[in-house]
Coordinates of C-alpha atoms and ligand atoms in Angstrom, one line a residue:
M148 CA 0.3 0.2 0.3
I149 CA 2.5 2.5 1.5
K150 CA 4.7 1.5 -1.6
S151 CA 1.9 2.0 -4.0
V152 CA 1.0 4.9 -2.8
W153 CA 4.9 5.9 -3.6
T154 CA 5.0 5.0 -6.1
L155 CA 2.4 6.8 -8.5
F156 CA 4.0 9.7 -6.4
L157 CA 7.2 9.4 -8.1
T158 CA 4.7 8.7 -11.1
I159 CA 3.7 11.9 -11.1
L160 CA 7.0 13.4 -10.2
A161 CA 8.4 12.3 -13.2
S162 CA 5.4 13.3 -15.8
G163 CA 6.2 16.6 -15.1
A164 CA 2.4 17.1 -13.8
T165 CA 1.6 20.4 -11.4
L166 CA -1.7 20.9 -10.0
A167 CA -4.0 23.5 -11.7
Q168 CA -3.9 26.3 -9.7
P169 CA -7.2 27.1 -8.3
H170 CA -9.1 29.2 -10.3
F171 CA -12.8 29.3 -11.5
N172 CA -15.3 31.9 -14.3
V173 CA -18.2 34.1 -13.5
L174 CA -20.8 35.1 -15.8
V175 CA -22.8 38.3 -16.1
Y176 CA -26.8 38.7 -17.2
H177 CA -28.9 41.5 -16.9
H178 CA -32.4 40.3 -18.7
V179 CA -33.4 36.6 -19.6
A180 CA -36.7 38.0 -21.7
T181 CA -37.2 39.0 -26.1
D182 CA -37.9 42.4 -25.0
T183 CA -35.9 44.1 -23.3
P184 CA -32.4 46.0 -24.5
A185 CA -30.6 43.8 -26.7
S186 CA -26.8 45.3 -25.3
T187 CA -28.0 43.5 -21.6
T188 CA -30.7 40.7 -23.1
I189 CA -30.0 37.2 -23.9
S190 CA -33.9 35.3 -24.3
P191 CA -34.9 32.0 -23.1
E192 CA -33.7 29.8 -25.4
R193 CA -30.8 31.0 -25.5
F194 CA -30.1 30.7 -21.8
R195 CA -31.2 27.6 -22.8
E196 CA -28.2 26.9 -24.4
H197 CA -25.5 28.3 -22.1
L198 CA -26.9 26.2 -19.2
T199 CA -26.8 22.8 -21.5
L200 CA -23.7 23.7 -22.7
L201 CA -22.1 23.8 -19.1
R202 CA -23.6 20.0 -17.9
D203 CA -22.8 19.1 -21.5
E204 CA -18.8 20.3 -21.3
G205 CA -17.9 19.2 -17.7
F206 CA -18.4 22.6 -16.1
S207 CA -19.1 23.2 -12.1
V208 CA -21.1 26.0 -11.4
V209 CA -21.0 26.8 -8.4
S210 CA -21.7 28.9 -5.4
I211 CA -20.4 32.6 -5.6
E212 CA -18.9 32.1 -1.6
E213 CA -18.0 29.0 -2.3
A214 CA -15.6 30.0 -5.1
L215 CA -14.3 32.7 -3.1
A216 CA -14.1 30.6 -0.3
A217 CA -11.7 28.2 -2.4
V218 CA -9.3 30.4 -3.8
R219 CA -9.1 32.7 -1.1
G220 CA -8.2 29.4 1.5
E221 CA -11.3 29.9 3.8
G222 CA -11.6 26.7 5.7
S223 CA -11.9 22.5 3.5
A224 CA -13.6 24.3 0.4
N225 CA -12.3 22.3 -2.8
L226 CA -13.1 23.8 -6.0
P227 CA -13.9 21.8 -9.3
E228 CA -11.1 21.9 -11.9
K229 CA -13.3 23.8 -14.4
A230 CA -15.8 25.9 -11.4
V231 CA -18.5 28.7 -12.5
V232 CA -20.0 31.4 -11.1
L233 CA -23.6 32.7 -12.3
T234 CA -24.5 36.0 -11.9
F235 CA -27.4 38.5 -12.6
D236 CA -26.5 42.6 -12.3
D237 CA -30.3 44.8 -11.5
A238 CA -32.6 42.7 -10.2
Y239 CA -35.1 42.0 -13.1
G240 CA -38.4 40.9 -13.6
N241 CA -37.5 38.4 -16.0
I242 CA -35.2 37.0 -13.9
Y243 CA -37.9 35.3 -11.6
D244 CA -40.1 34.3 -14.6
N245 CA -37.9 33.1 -17.9
A246 CA -33.9 32.3 -16.0
F247 CA -35.5 30.8 -12.0
P248 CA -37.7 27.5 -13.3
M249 CA -34.6 26.9 -15.4
L250 CA -32.4 27.4 -13.0
K251 CA -34.0 24.9 -10.6
E252 CA -34.0 22.5 -13.0
F253 CA -30.5 22.1 -13.5
D254 CA -29.7 23.0 -10.1
Y255 CA -27.1 25.4 -10.8
P256 CA -26.8 27.7 -7.8
F257 CA -26.3 31.9 -9.1
T258 CA -25.8 35.4 -7.5
I259 CA -28.4 38.0 -7.9
F260 CA -26.8 42.2 -7.5
V261 CA -29.8 44.1 -6.3
A262 CA -30.0 47.7 -6.5
T263 CA -32.2 48.3 -3.8
D264 CA -34.3 51.5 -4.9
P265 CA -36.3 50.9 -7.5
V266 CA -37.1 47.0 -5.3
D267 CA -38.4 49.8 -2.9
Q268 CA -39.7 51.8 -4.9
G269 CA -41.5 48.6 -7.1
F270 CA -41.2 49.2 -10.8
N271 CA -43.0 47.0 -12.9
E272 CA -39.5 45.5 -14.7
M273 CA -38.3 44.8 -11.3
L274 CA -38.1 41.7 -8.6
T275 CA -40.5 42.3 -5.5
W276 CA -39.4 41.7 -2.2
D277 CA -41.7 39.3 -2.2
E278 CA -39.7 37.6 -5.1
L279 CA -36.4 38.2 -4.1
Q280 CA -37.4 36.1 -0.7
S281 CA -38.3 33.5 -2.4
L282 CA -35.1 33.4 -4.1
Q283 CA -33.1 33.8 -1.3
D284 CA -35.1 30.7 0.5
W285 CA -34.1 28.3 -2.6
G286 CA -30.2 29.4 -2.0
V287 CA -30.3 32.8 -4.7
T288 CA -27.3 34.4 -3.1
I289 CA -28.6 37.9 -2.9
A290 CA -26.1 41.1 -2.4
N291 CA -25.4 44.5 -2.9
H292 CA -25.4 46.9 -5.9
T293 CA -25.7 50.1 -5.4
R294 CA -29.2 51.8 -4.1
D295 CA -29.2 54.6 -6.5
H296 CA -27.1 52.7 -9.4
D297 CA -25.8 55.9 -10.8
Y298 CA -23.1 55.4 -12.0
L299 CA -20.1 56.0 -9.1
V300 CA -16.6 57.5 -10.6
R301 CA -18.0 59.3 -13.8
H302 CA -19.6 63.2 -12.8
H303 CA -18.6 63.1 -9.2
P304 CA -16.1 65.7 -7.9
R305 CA -13.9 62.4 -6.2
D306 CA -13.7 64.9 -3.1
D307 CA -14.2 63.5 0.5
A308 CA -17.7 63.7 0.6
W309 CA -18.1 62.5 -2.6
L310 CA -16.4 59.1 -0.6
T311 CA -19.4 58.9 2.5
S312 CA -21.8 59.4 -0.2
V313 CA -20.3 56.6 -2.0
R314 CA -20.2 54.8 1.2
E315 CA -23.7 55.7 2.9
N316 CA -24.1 54.5 -0.8
I317 CA -23.4 50.9 -0.4
Q318 CA -24.3 50.6 3.5
H319 CA -27.5 51.9 2.9
A320 CA -27.9 48.9 -0.1
Q321 CA -27.1 47.0 2.4
Q322 CA -29.6 48.0 5.0
R323 CA -32.2 47.0 3.4
L324 CA -31.2 44.3 2.1
E325 CA -30.8 42.7 5.3
S326 CA -34.6 43.7 6.4
E327 CA -36.0 42.9 3.8
L328 CA -35.1 39.5 3.6
T329 CA -34.4 36.9 6.4
G330 CA -31.2 35.3 4.5
D331 CA -27.6 36.7 5.7
I332 CA -26.7 39.0 2.8
P333 CA -23.2 37.8 2.4
K334 CA -21.1 41.5 1.5
L335 CA -20.0 41.0 -1.8
F336 CA -20.3 44.2 -4.0
A337 CA -21.0 44.5 -8.0
Y338 CA -19.8 48.0 -8.9
P339 CA -22.4 49.7 -11.8
Y340 CA -21.7 49.5 -14.9
G341 CA -18.4 47.5 -14.0
E342 CA -16.8 52.1 -13.0
Y343 CA -14.6 51.7 -10.6
N344 CA -11.0 54.4 -8.9
A345 CA -8.7 53.6 -6.3
A346 CA -9.8 55.2 -4.3
L347 CA -13.3 53.2 -4.1
K348 CA -11.6 49.9 -3.9
E349 CA -10.0 51.6 -0.6
L350 CA -14.2 52.1 0.3
L351 CA -14.6 48.2 -0.8
A352 CA -11.3 47.0 1.7
D353 CA -12.1 49.5 4.0
E354 CA -15.9 47.9 4.7
G355 CA -14.9 44.9 4.1
Y356 CA -16.0 43.5 0.8
I357 CA -15.6 42.0 -2.4
G358 CA -16.0 44.1 -5.6
F359 CA -16.8 42.8 -8.2
A360 CA -16.5 44.6 -11.6
Q361 CA -17.1 44.3 -15.6
H362 CA -14.6 43.5 -17.2
S363 CA -13.2 39.8 -18.8
G364 CA -11.3 37.3 -17.1
G365 CA -11.5 34.2 -14.2
I366 CA -10.1 34.6 -10.7
Y367 CA -7.4 32.4 -9.1
S368 CA -5.9 34.5 -5.3
G369 CA -3.9 36.6 -6.9
S370 CA -6.5 38.5 -8.1
D371 CA -8.0 41.3 -7.2
F372 CA -10.2 41.2 -4.8
H373 CA -11.8 44.8 -4.9
A374 CA -12.5 44.5 -8.6
L375 CA -12.8 41.1 -9.6
P376 CA -13.3 40.3 -13.7
R377 CA -16.9 38.7 -14.8
F378 CA -16.6 37.5 -18.8
A379 CA -20.2 39.1 -19.8
A380 CA -22.7 36.6 -21.0
A381 CA -25.8 37.9 -23.4
G382 CA -25.6 40.7 -26.3
I383 CA -23.3 40.6 -28.7
Y384 CA -21.6 37.9 -26.7
A385 CA -23.8 35.4 -26.1
N386 CA -22.8 33.6 -28.5
P387 CA -21.9 30.2 -27.2
E388 CA -19.5 28.9 -29.4
T389 CA -16.8 32.1 -27.9
L390 CA -18.5 31.6 -25.0
L391 CA -17.3 28.0 -24.9
T392 CA -13.6 30.3 -25.3
K393 CA -13.7 32.8 -22.8
L394 CA -15.2 29.4 -21.0
N395 CA -12.3 27.4 -20.9
S396 CA -9.4 30.2 -20.4
H397 CA -7.9 30.7 -16.8
P398 CA -7.0 33.7 -15.2
M399 CA -3.7 35.3 -16.5
P400 CA -1.2 35.3 -13.0
V401 CA 0.3 39.2 -12.7
N402 CA 1.0 41.2 -9.8
Y403 CA -1.8 42.9 -9.8
D404 CA 0.4 45.5 -8.1
T405 CA 1.9 47.1 -11.7
V406 CA -2.3 46.8 -12.6
P407 CA -3.1 50.3 -13.8
D408 CA -6.4 52.6 -12.1
M409 CA -9.8 51.3 -13.9
L410 CA -9.6 55.7 -13.5
I411 CA -7.4 57.7 -15.9
H412 CA -7.0 61.1 -17.3
D413 CA -5.1 60.0 -20.6
P414 CA -6.7 59.3 -23.8
T415 CA -3.8 57.2 -24.7
P416 CA -3.5 54.7 -22.4
S417 CA -1.4 52.0 -22.1
M418 CA 0.2 48.8 -19.7
T419 CA 2.9 47.3 -18.9
I420 CA 1.8 44.1 -16.8
E421 CA 4.0 41.8 -14.6
V422 CA 3.0 38.3 -16.0
T423 CA 4.2 35.7 -12.7
R424 CA 3.8 32.7 -14.6
P425 CA 5.4 33.6 -17.9
D426 CA 6.7 30.1 -18.4
D427 CA 3.4 28.9 -18.1
M428 CA 2.5 30.6 -21.6
S429 CA 3.3 31.7 -24.6
R430 CA 4.6 34.4 -25.8
S431 CA 2.6 34.9 -28.5
L432 CA 0.6 37.4 -26.5
N433 CA -3.0 37.9 -28.6
C434 CA -3.8 41.7 -27.8
F435 CA -7.6 43.8 -28.3
I436 CA -8.2 47.4 -27.8
N437 CA -11.8 47.7 -27.9
G438 CA -12.0 44.6 -30.1
N439 CA -9.3 46.0 -32.7
W440 CA -6.0 43.5 -33.0
Q441 CA -2.6 45.6 -31.1
D442 CA 1.0 44.5 -31.5
A443 CA 2.1 44.1 -27.6
E444 CA 6.1 44.6 -26.1
W445 CA 7.8 41.5 -24.5
E446 CA 9.6 44.2 -21.9
N447 CA 11.2 41.2 -20.7
E448 CA 10.9 37.6 -19.7
S449 CA 8.0 38.3 -17.6
R450 CA 6.9 42.1 -18.6
F451 CA 4.2 43.1 -21.6
S452 CA 3.4 46.7 -22.2
L453 CA 0.3 47.9 -24.7
A454 CA -1.1 51.0 -26.0
A455 CA -3.5 52.5 -27.0
P456 CA -1.7 54.4 -30.5
D457 CA -4.4 56.7 -30.9
P458 CA -7.0 59.5 -28.4
L459 CA -9.7 56.8 -27.3
S460 CA -13.2 58.9 -26.4
E461 CA -14.2 59.7 -23.0
G462 CA -16.0 57.1 -21.2
R463 CA -15.0 52.8 -20.8
H464 CA -12.6 51.2 -23.0
R465 CA -11.3 47.5 -22.9
F466 CA -7.9 45.7 -23.2
N467 CA -7.6 42.5 -24.0
C468 CA -4.7 40.3 -23.7
T469 CA -4.6 36.3 -24.4
A470 CA -1.8 34.3 -24.4
Q471 CA -2.4 30.1 -25.3
A472 CA -1.0 27.7 -22.3
R473 CA 2.2 25.9 -23.7
D474 CA 1.3 23.1 -21.1
G475 CA -3.3 22.8 -22.4
D476 CA -5.7 23.9 -24.6
F477 CA -7.0 26.6 -23.3
F478 CA -5.7 30.0 -22.9
Y479 CA -4.8 33.1 -20.4
W480 CA -6.8 35.5 -20.6
Y481 CA -6.0 39.4 -18.9
S482 CA -8.0 42.2 -19.6
Q483 CA -7.5 45.6 -18.0
P484 CA -10.7 48.7 -17.7
W485 CA -10.6 52.2 -18.5
L486 CA -13.3 54.9 -18.0
I487 CA -11.4 57.5 -19.4
Q488 CA -12.1 61.1 -17.4
E489 CA -11.5 64.9 -18.5
K490 CA -9.2 65.9 -14.5
Ligands
LIG570 ZN1 -26.5 47.2 -12.6

């Protein structure tokens, strides 16, 4: 017995196999319907295709708390190799009518990030508190998406008074969720429109929240837990084939201390990114600026840079870089979001 275990261990060593680092990908949806804005909508038929794809391709849909605990090394949680988390932002009523029956059928846990004012105001297209309660009773994670879904960074002076008002905004939403619903409300937060800056990340850290944004990529122990990426899965991103490539991708291991802030004032952004395990990936990077291919340069063994060749407009933009794994049929993925604003 002892000998056979030892032999197995030596065999693994000899094969050069390394244990894959625990990681997971998150999908973000808004509407599951046919009569809502195209960019944030997926039809019920397409949504069923996604759930079927996840099942048929061997993905494990896990709860957001379980996935986060596993990559953060908390408790004894183990993460399956192909772990996926499903999230919905804003709390639209069509989640209850169209998505929930299918998610129950597949027995997939999911999370809803709720902006509480529209629910409090009883807007027709939003979930009601009763519906949110029955979702929570089934096991759905209900979390914080501010009270009013305002832009948190743009249109604001970004001074101390602004920071205090954002803090109150987040605290108010958390209190509303806690007082209306009987179950636990974890300290998880999704930035409206995925827009944040360094000061907001600090605020989340200070208040004890984990933060989710809307640039693409996966999550592992080295991620920035106050601006975690999620893959958009609706609108132009709903195609199952491209979604599968993303679902199979691993987070590019980068040193997040070297990553620029999302908010910048220069319309021609550039980044220099330090990769922590450069030997795991091909030297040939595929980088895109707002969907257009752009050459990235390796400055040394582990550092590459990418710059916008022309000025970009005010607002949100994205640099995406992928590199083929040397030891597997998947891509390492890194996405840098930008919010360009005048000072
Ligand atoms: Zn939202």
